[in-house]
CSV table of C-alpha atoms in Angstrom, one decimal:
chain,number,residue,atom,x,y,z
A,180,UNK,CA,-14.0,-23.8,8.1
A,181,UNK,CA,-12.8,-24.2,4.3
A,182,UNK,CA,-10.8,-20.6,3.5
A,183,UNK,CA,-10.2,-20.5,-0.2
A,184,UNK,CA,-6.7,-18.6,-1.9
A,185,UNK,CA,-8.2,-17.6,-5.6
A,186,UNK,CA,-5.6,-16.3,-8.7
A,187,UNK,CA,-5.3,-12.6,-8.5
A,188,UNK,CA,-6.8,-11.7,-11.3
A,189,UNK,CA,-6.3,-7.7,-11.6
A,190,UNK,CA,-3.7,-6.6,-14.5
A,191,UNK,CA,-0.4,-6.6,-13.1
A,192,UNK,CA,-1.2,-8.3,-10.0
A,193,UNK,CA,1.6,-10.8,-9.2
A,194,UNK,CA,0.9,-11.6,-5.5
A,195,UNK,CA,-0.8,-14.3,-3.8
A,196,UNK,CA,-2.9,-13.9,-0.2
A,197,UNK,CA,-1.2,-16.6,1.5
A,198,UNK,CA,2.1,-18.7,1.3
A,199,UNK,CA,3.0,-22.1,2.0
A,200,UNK,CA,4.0,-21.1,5.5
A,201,UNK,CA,0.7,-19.0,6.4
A,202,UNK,CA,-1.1,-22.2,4.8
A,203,UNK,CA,0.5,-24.2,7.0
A,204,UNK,CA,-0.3,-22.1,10.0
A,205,UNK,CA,-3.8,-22.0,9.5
A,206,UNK,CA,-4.7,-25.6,8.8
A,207,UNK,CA,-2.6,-26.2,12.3
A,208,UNK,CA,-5.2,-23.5,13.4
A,209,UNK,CA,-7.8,-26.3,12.0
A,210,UNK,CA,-9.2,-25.1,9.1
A,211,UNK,CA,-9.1,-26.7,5.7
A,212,UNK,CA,-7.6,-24.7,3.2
A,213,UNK,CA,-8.4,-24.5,-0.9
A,214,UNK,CA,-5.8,-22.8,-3.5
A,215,UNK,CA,-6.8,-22.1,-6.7
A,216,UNK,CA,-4.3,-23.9,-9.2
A,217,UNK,CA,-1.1,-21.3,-10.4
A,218,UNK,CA,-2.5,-19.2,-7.3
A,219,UNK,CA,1.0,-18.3,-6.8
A,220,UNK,CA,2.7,-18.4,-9.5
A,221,UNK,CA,3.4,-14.8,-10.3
A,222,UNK,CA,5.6,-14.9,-7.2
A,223,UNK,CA,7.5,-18.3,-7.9
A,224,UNK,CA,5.2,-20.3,-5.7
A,225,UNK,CA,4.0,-23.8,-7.2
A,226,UNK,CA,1.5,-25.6,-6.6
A,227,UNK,CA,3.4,-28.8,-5.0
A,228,UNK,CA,4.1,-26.3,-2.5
A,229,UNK,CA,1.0,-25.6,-1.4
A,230,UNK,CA,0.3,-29.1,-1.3
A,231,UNK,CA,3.3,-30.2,0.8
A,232,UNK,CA,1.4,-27.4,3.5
A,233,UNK,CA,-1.5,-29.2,3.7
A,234,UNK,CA,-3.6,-27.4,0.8
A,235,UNK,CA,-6.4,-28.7,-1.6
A,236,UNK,CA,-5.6,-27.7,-5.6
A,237,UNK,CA,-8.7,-26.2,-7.0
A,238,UNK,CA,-9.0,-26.5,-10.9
A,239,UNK,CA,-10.5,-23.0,-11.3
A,240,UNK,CA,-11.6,-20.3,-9.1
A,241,UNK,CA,-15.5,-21.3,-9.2
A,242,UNK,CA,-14.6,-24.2,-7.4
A,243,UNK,CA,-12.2,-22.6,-5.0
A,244,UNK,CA,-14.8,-20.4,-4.0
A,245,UNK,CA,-18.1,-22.5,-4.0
A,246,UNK,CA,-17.9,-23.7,-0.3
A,247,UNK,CA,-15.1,-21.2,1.1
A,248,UNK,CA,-16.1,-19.8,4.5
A,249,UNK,CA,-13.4,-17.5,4.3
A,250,UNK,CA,-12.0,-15.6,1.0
A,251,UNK,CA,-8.3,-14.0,1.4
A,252,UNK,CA,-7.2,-11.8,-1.5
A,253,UNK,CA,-4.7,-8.9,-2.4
A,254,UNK,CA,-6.9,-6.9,-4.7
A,255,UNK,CA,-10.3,-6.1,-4.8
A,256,UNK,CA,-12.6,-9.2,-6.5
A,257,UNK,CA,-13.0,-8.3,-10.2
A,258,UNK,CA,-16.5,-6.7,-11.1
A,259,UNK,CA,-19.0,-8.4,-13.9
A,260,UNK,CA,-18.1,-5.3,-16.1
A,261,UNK,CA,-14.7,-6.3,-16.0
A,262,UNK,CA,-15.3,-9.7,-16.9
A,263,UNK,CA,-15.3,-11.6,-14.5
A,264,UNK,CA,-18.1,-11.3,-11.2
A,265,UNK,CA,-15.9,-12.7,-8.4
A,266,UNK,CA,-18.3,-11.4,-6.0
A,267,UNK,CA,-21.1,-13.9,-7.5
A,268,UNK,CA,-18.7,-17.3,-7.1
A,269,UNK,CA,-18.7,-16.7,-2.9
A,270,UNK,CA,-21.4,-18.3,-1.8
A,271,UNK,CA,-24.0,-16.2,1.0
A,272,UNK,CA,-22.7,-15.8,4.5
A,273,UNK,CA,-18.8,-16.4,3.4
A,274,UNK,CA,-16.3,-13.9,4.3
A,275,UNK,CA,-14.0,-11.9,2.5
A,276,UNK,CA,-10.5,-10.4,3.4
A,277,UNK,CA,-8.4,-8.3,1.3
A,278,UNK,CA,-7.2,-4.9,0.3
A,279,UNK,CA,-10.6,-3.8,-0.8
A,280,UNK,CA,-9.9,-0.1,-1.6
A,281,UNK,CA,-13.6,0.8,-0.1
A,282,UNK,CA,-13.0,4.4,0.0
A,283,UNK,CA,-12.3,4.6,-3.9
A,284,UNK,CA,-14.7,1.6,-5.4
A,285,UNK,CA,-17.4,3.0,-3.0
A,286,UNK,CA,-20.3,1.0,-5.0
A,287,UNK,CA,-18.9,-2.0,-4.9
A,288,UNK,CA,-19.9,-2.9,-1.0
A,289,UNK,CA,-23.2,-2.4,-2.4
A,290,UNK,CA,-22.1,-5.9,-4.2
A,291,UNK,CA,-20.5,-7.4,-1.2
A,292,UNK,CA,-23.8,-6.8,0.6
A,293,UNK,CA,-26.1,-8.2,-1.8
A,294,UNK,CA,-24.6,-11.1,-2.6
A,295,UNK,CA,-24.6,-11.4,1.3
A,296,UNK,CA,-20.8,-11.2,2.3
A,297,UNK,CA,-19.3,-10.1,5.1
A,298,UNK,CA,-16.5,-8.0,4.0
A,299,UNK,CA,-13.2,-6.8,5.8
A,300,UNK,CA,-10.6,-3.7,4.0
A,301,UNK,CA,-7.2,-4.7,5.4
A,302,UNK,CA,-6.2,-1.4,4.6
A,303,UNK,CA,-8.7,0.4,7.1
A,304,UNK,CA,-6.7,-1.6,10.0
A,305,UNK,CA,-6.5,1.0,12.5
A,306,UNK,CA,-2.8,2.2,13.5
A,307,UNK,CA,-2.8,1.3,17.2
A,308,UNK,CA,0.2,-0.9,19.2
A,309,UNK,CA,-1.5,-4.2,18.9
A,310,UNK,CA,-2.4,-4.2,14.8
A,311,UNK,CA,0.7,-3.4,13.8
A,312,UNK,CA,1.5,-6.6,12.9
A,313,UNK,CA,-2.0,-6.5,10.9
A,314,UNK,CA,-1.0,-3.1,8.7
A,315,UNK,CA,-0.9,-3.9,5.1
A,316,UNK,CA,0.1,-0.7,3.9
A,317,UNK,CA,3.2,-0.3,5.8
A,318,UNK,CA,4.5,-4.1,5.0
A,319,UNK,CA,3.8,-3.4,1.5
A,320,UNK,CA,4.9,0.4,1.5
A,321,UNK,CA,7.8,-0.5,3.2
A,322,UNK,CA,9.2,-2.6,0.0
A,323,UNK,CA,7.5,-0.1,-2.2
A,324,UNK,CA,9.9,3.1,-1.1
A,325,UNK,CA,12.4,0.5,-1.2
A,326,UNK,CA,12.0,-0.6,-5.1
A,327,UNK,CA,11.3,3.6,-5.7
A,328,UNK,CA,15.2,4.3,-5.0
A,329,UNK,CA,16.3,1.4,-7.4
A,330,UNK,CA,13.4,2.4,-10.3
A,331,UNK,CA,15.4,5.8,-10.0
A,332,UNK,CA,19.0,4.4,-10.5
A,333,UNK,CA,17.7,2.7,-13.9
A,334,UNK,CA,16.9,6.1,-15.5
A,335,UNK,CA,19.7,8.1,-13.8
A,336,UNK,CA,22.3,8.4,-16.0
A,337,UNK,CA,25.0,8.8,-13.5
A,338,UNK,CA,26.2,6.8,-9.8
A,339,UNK,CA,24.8,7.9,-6.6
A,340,UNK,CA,27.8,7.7,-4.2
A,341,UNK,CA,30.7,10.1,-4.3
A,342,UNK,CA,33.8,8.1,-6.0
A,343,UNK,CA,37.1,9.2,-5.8
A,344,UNK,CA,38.9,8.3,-9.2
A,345,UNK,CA,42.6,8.8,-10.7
A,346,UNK,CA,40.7,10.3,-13.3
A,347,UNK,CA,39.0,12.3,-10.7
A,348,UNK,CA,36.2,12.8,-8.3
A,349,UNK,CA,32.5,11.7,-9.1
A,350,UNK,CA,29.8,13.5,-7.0
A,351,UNK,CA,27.1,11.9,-5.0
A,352,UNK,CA,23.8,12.6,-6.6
A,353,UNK,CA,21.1,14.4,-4.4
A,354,UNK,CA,18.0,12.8,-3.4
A,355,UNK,CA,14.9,14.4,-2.2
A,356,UNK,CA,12.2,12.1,-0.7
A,357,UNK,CA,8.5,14.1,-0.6
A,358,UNK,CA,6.3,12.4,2.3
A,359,UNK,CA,8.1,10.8,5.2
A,360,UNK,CA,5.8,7.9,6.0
A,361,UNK,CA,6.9,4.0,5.7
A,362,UNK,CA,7.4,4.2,2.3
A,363,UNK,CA,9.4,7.2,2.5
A,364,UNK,CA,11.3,6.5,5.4
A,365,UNK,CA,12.6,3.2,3.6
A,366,UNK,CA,13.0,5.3,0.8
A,367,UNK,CA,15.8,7.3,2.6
A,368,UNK,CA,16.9,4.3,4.3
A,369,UNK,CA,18.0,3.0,0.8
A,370,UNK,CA,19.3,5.7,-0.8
A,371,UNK,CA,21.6,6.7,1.9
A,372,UNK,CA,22.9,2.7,1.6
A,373,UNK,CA,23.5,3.5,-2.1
A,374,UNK,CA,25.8,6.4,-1.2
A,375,UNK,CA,23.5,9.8,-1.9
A,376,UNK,CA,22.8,12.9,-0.5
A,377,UNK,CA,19.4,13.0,1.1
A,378,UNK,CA,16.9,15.7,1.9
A,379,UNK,CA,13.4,14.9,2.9
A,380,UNK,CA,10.0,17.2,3.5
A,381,UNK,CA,7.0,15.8,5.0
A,382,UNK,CA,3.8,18.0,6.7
A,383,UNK,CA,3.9,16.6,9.7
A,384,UNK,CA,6.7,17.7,12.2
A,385,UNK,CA,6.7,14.6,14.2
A,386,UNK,CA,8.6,13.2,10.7
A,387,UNK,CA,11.5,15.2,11.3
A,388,UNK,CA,13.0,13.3,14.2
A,389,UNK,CA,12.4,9.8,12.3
A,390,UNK,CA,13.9,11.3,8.9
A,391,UNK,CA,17.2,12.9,10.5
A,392,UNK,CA,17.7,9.2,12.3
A,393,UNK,CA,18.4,8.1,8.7
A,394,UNK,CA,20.6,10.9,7.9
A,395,UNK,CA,18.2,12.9,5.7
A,396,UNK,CA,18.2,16.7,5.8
A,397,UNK,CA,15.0,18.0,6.8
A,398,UNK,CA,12.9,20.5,4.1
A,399,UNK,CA,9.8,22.3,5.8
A,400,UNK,CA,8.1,25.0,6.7
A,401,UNK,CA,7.7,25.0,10.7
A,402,UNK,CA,4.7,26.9,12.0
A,403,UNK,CA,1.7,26.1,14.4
A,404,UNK,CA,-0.1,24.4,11.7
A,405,UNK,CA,3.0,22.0,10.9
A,406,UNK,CA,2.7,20.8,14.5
A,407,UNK,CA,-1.0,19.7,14.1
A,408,UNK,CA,-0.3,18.0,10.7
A,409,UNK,CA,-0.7,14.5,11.6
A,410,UNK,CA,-4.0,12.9,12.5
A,411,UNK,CA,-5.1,10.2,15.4
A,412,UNK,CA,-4.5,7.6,13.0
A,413,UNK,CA,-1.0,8.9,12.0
A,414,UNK,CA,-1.9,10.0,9.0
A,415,UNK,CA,-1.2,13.2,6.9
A,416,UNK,CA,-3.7,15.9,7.3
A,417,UNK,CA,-5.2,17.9,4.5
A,418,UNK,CA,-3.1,21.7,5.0
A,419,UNK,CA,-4.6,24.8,4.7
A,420,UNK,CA,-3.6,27.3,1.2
A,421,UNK,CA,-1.9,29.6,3.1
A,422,UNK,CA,0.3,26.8,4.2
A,423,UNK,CA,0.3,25.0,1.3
A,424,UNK,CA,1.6,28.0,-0.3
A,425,UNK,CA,4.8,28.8,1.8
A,426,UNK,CA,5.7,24.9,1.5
A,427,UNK,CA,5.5,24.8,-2.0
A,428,UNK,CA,7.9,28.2,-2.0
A,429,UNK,CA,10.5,26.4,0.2
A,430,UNK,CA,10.3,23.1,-2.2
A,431,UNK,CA,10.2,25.5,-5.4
A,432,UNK,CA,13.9,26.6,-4.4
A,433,UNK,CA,15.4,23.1,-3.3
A,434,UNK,CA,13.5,20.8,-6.0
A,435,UNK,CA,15.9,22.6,-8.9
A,436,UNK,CA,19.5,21.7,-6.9
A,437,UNK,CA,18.3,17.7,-6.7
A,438,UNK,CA,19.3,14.7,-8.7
A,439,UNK,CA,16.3,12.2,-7.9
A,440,UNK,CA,12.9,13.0,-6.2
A,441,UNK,CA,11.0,10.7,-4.8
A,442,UNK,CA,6.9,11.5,-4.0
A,443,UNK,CA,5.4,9.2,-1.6
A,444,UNK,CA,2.6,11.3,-0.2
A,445,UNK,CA,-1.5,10.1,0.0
A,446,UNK,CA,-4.5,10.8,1.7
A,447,UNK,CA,-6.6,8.0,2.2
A,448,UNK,CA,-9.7,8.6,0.4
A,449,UNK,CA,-8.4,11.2,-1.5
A,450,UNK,CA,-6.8,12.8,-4.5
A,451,UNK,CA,-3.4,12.7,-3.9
A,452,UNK,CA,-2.2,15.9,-3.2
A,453,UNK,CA,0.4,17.7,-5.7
A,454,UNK,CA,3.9,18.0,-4.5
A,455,UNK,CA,6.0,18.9,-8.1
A,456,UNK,CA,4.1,21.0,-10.5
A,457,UNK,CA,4.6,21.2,-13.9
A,458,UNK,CA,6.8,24.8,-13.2
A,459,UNK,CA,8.7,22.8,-10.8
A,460,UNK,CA,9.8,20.2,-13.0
A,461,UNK,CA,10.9,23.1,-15.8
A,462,UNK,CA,13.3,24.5,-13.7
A,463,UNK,CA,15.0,20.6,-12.8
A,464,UNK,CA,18.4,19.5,-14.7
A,465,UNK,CA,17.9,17.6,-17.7
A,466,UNK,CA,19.4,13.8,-16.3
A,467,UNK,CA,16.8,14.2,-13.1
A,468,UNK,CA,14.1,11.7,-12.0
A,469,UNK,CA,11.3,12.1,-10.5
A,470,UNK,CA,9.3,8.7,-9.2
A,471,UNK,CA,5.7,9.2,-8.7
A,472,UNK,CA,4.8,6.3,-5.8
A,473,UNK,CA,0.8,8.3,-6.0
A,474,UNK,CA,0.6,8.1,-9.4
A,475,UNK,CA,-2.5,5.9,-9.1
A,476,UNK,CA,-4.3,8.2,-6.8
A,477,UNK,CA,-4.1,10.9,-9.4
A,478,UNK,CA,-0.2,11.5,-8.4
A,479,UNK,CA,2.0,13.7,-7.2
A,480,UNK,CA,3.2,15.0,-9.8
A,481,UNK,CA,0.9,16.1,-12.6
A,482,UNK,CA,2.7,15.2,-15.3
A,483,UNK,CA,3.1,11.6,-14.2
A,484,UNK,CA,1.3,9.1,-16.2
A,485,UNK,CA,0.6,5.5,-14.6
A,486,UNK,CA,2.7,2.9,-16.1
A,487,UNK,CA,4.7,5.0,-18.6
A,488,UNK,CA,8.1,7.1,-18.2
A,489,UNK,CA,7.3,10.5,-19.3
A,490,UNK,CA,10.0,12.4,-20.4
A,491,UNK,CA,9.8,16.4,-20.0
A,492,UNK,CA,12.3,19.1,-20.8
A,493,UNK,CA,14.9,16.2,-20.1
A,494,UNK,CA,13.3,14.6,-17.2
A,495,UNK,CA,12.3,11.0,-16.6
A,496,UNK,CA,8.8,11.2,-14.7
A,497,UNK,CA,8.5,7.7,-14.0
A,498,UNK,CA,4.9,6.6,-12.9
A,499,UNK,CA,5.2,2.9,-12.1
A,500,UNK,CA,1.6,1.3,-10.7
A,501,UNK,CA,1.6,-1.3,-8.1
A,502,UNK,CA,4.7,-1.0,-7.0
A,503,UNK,CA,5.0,-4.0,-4.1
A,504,UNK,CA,3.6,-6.5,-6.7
A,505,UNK,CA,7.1,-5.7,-8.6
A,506,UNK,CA,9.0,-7.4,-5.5
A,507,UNK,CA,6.1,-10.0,-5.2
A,508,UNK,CA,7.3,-12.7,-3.3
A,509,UNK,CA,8.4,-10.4,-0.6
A,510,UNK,CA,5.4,-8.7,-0.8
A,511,UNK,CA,3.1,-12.1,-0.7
A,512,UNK,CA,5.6,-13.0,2.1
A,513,UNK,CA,4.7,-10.0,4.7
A,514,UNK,CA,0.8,-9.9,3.0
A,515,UNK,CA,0.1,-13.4,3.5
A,516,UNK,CA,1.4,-12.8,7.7
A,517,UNK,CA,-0.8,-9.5,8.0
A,518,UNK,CA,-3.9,-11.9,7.3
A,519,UNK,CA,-2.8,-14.9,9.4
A,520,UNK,CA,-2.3,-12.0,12.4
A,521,UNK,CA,-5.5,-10.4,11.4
A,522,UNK,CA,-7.4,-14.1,11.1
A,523,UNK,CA,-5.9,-15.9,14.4
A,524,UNK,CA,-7.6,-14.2,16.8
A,525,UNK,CA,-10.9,-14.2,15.2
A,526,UNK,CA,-10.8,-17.9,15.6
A,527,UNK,CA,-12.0,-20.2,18.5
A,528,UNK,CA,-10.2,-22.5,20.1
A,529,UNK,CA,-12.9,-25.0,20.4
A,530,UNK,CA,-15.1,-24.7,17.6
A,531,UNK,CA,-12.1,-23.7,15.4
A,532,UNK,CA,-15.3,-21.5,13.5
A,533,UNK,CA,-15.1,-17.3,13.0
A,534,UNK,CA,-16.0,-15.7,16.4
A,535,UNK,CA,-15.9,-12.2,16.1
A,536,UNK,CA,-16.3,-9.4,18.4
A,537,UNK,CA,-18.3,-6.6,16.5
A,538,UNK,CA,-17.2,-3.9,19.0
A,539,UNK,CA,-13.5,-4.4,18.8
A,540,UNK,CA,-11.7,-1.9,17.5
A,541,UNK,CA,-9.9,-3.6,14.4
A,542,UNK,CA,-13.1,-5.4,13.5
A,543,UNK,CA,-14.8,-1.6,13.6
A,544,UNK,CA,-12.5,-0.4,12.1
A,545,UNK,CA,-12.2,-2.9,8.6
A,546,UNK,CA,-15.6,-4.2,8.1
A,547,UNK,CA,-17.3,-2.9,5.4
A,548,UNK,CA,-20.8,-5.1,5.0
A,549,UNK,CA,-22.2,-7.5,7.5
A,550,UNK,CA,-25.8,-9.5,6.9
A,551,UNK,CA,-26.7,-7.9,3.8
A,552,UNK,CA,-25.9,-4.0,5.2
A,553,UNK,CA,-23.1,-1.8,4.6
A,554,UNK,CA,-22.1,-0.9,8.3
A,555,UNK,CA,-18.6,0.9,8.0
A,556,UNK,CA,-19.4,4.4,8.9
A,557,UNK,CA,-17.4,5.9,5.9
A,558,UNK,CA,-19.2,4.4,3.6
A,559,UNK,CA,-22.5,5.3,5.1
A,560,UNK,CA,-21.9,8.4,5.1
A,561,UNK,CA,-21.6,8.6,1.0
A,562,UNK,CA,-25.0,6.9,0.6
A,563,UNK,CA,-26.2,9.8,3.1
């Protein structure tokens, strides 16, 4: 089986699908493997590297992809109205792995299909025990809450621990981290290290526990719809107004008293949902941050503008996109091992060729099109 590594080709994208140590891994799983020349160079990987692995140099991407079996990228494969079809260099009957965002490009696995490609959304790994090793978006929102708490010491004008001084005593600057999931927990993890004062607020009461470990101050309202926040998957549930309503009151009186907030919060498939209104960021001290980490699902924030620093009333409303790809080789690092976990045990032993188990839970789970049909049920249901 030839698996092919093209150039990320999306604006901004500075990661690569595999390393030289996943490389290496899969050719001594028995496959041949194909990288598309400066594949990795956005995160300081040459191409001798690859090479040393075990790899094949491709010239250009059309030839990476001509015979590939097996496609691994980070982003979603460019479109022909954005330039470049990627979709039309795999050939019929090759797979594709990457972070696909299905649920917001819904049309394009109407592509995938056509052009007879069997594609697989790392992102729609499902959260149980044994693909956790598999989960994209924690590996990569685990550096991006990380990189959040440093974007906010660059445009806060003052130190975040407390320092005791001849001159006298500096105070620690107060953090606030909206949305206790990976990101967020790292989040507090980091500014804690750096010396601040944290408070965190999430829906879903099962946070609290995790967020206290840290040493955050918990922020929420508790009631009998907090305890059902969190869905099977252990993701955030959509809240009802009336909830909605008596959260934003309790954040509406702590937001104003903090240095630095922090937004982490999304729904998969969704808007994200809005955490700091525009009134909220009036009544904030001229000198505060805010990082918007959903700014490119509409953010959390509405003010926040992706890829600018929008300054309002005093405040620095940063709104950084693609957050992970700004710690890329990291990133690449922990990407390129969710895909060797998630390819290993699709391969046999013997034949060394893709055997898959349609009715396992993972492949259920991430496969969007298979023989020329859309079969994940989510996206069914929008052609419904």
């Amino acid at each position: 089986m030839i698996i092919a590594i093209p150039k990320e080709r999306r604006a901004g994208e500075k990661r690569v699908a595999a390393t030289p140590d996943s490389v290496k891994k899969l050719i001594g799983l028995g496959q041949q493997v194909v990288v598309e020349a400066g594949a990795g160079a956005g995160c300081s990987i040459p191409d001798d590297h690859y090479t040393a692995a075990g790899a094949t140099i491709a010239p250009d991407e059309a030839s990476a992809l001509k015979d590939a079996d097996l496609v691994l990228k980070v982003a979603r494969p460019l479109t022909a109205a954005e330039g470049t079809d990627e979709v039309a260099l795999m050939k019929k009957g090759a797979s594709l792995i990457g972070m696909l965002a299905p649920l917001q490009n819904r049309e394009q696995a109407k592509t995938y299909a056509a052009q007879g490609v069997q594609a697989f959304a790392m992102e729609l790994v499902p959260r149980i025990t044994r693909a956790q090793s598999m989960d994209v978006l924690s590996s990569q929102a685990n550096l991006a809450g990380y990189k959040a708490v440093l974007d906010s010491t660059l445009h806060f004008g003052r130190a975040f621990p407390m320092m005791m001084t001849a001159a006298g005593t500096v105070a620690p600057a107060k953090v606030f981290i909206m949305g206790v999931g990976v990101a967020g927990l790292q989040a507090i993890a980091t500014a804690k290290r750096l010396g601040a004062v944290v408070m965190a607020t999430d829906v879903r009461i099962a946070t609290k526990e995790q967020a206290e470990s840290l040493g955050a101050k918990f922020v929420m309202v508790d009631d009998e719809e907090s305890r059902e926040a969190q869905t099977s998957g252990g993701y955030a549930k959509e809240m009802s107004d009336a909830y909605k309503a008596k959260q934003a009151q309790l954040i509406a009186d702590t937001v104003p008293k903090m240095d630095i907030i922090i937004t982490t919060a999304l729904i998969p498939g969704r808007k994200a949902p809005v955490l700091v209104s525009e009134a909220m960021v009036k009544t904030m001290k001229p000198g505060s941050v805010i990082v918007d980490l959903a700014v490119e699902m509409g953010g959390n924030c509405p003010l926040s503008r992706p890829d600018e620093v929008v300054e309002v009333g005093g405040v620095k409303i940063v709104g950084y996109t693609n957050v992970p790809s700004r710690l890329a080789v990291d990133a690449s690092s922990l990407y390129a091992r969710n895909l060797l976990n998630f390819i290993t045990p699709l391969i046999d032993k013997q034949s060394k060729a893709f055997k898959i188990d349609y009715e396992d839970e993972i492949i259920k789970g991430t496969l969007l099109t298979r023989d020329g049909q859309i079969v994940h049920p989510q996206l069914q249901q929008s052609q419904a």
